[in-house]
Amino acid sequence: MTSTTSSKPWQLAAAGPARKPIPFGFSIRFGSRQLSFCYDTYVRRYSVKPILECTAGAQPGHLQILMFRRWLLVLSKA
């Protein structure tokens, strides 16, 4: 007797590839300042504080705030 589902009981017939997080974000400009908010995809090789992590940005005048190890807020000059 054959079945219409997968022959392996632990594998669903309609199972697709695993979902990956999609990086998205937005930017707001206040005069000469810019605020950018996005999903952080960078893998850090050090232990990150669980709630807020503040670091200098890649360029002078940038401040990066990592919130909950997932969301990145960047304050910069526009």
XYZ file of C-alpha atoms in Angstrom:
78
model
C 0.000 0.000 0.000
C 1.483 3.376 -1.011
C 0.939 6.740 0.536
C 0.684 10.188 -1.060
C 2.940 11.663 1.619
C 6.680 11.276 1.933
C 8.046 7.808 2.541
C 10.080 9.131 5.464
C 7.843 9.804 8.483
C 10.126 12.540 9.876
C 10.193 14.530 6.622
C 7.168 16.509 5.527
C 6.187 16.293 1.881
C 5.806 20.061 1.476
C 8.871 21.027 3.495
C 11.005 23.631 1.736
C 14.408 25.111 2.497
C 14.923 26.754 5.887
C 13.998 30.421 6.072
C 16.783 32.958 6.464
C 16.249 36.355 8.072
C 15.788 39.143 5.554
C 17.788 42.273 6.365
C 15.575 45.336 6.109
C 15.621 48.767 7.590
C 14.879 52.422 7.246
C 16.680 55.744 7.558
C 15.464 59.057 8.952
C 17.249 62.346 8.443
C 17.152 65.214 10.966
C 18.973 68.167 9.399
C 22.643 67.136 9.215
C 22.112 63.943 11.243
C 20.907 60.571 10.009
C 19.415 57.682 11.982
C 19.432 54.218 10.373
C 17.682 51.194 11.844
C 18.130 47.688 10.412
C 18.455 43.985 11.161
C 22.085 43.157 11.988
C 23.621 40.344 9.933
C 27.220 40.830 11.084
C 28.636 37.921 13.124
C 30.668 39.237 16.035
C 33.589 37.177 17.350
C 33.246 38.489 20.896
C 30.578 38.208 23.573
C 27.914 40.856 23.071
C 25.992 42.464 25.915
C 22.435 41.094 25.922
C 20.466 44.372 25.821
C 22.575 47.299 24.527
C 26.036 47.364 22.965
C 27.433 50.772 21.929
C 30.480 51.012 19.658
C 32.088 53.534 17.368
C 31.086 53.102 13.748
C 33.273 52.306 10.765
C 33.624 55.990 9.878
C 34.327 59.031 12.076
C 31.142 60.518 13.531
C 29.202 57.237 13.522
C 27.761 55.585 16.622
C 26.409 52.039 16.432
C 23.945 50.760 19.026
C 23.161 47.048 18.931
C 19.865 46.231 20.651
C 18.973 42.724 21.830
C 21.844 41.273 19.709
C 19.655 41.611 16.587
C 18.782 45.212 15.738
C 21.328 47.848 14.762
C 20.771 51.567 15.217
C 23.370 53.809 13.539
C 23.630 57.521 14.295
C 25.721 59.448 11.790
C 26.308 62.712 9.996
C 24.428 62.905 6.717
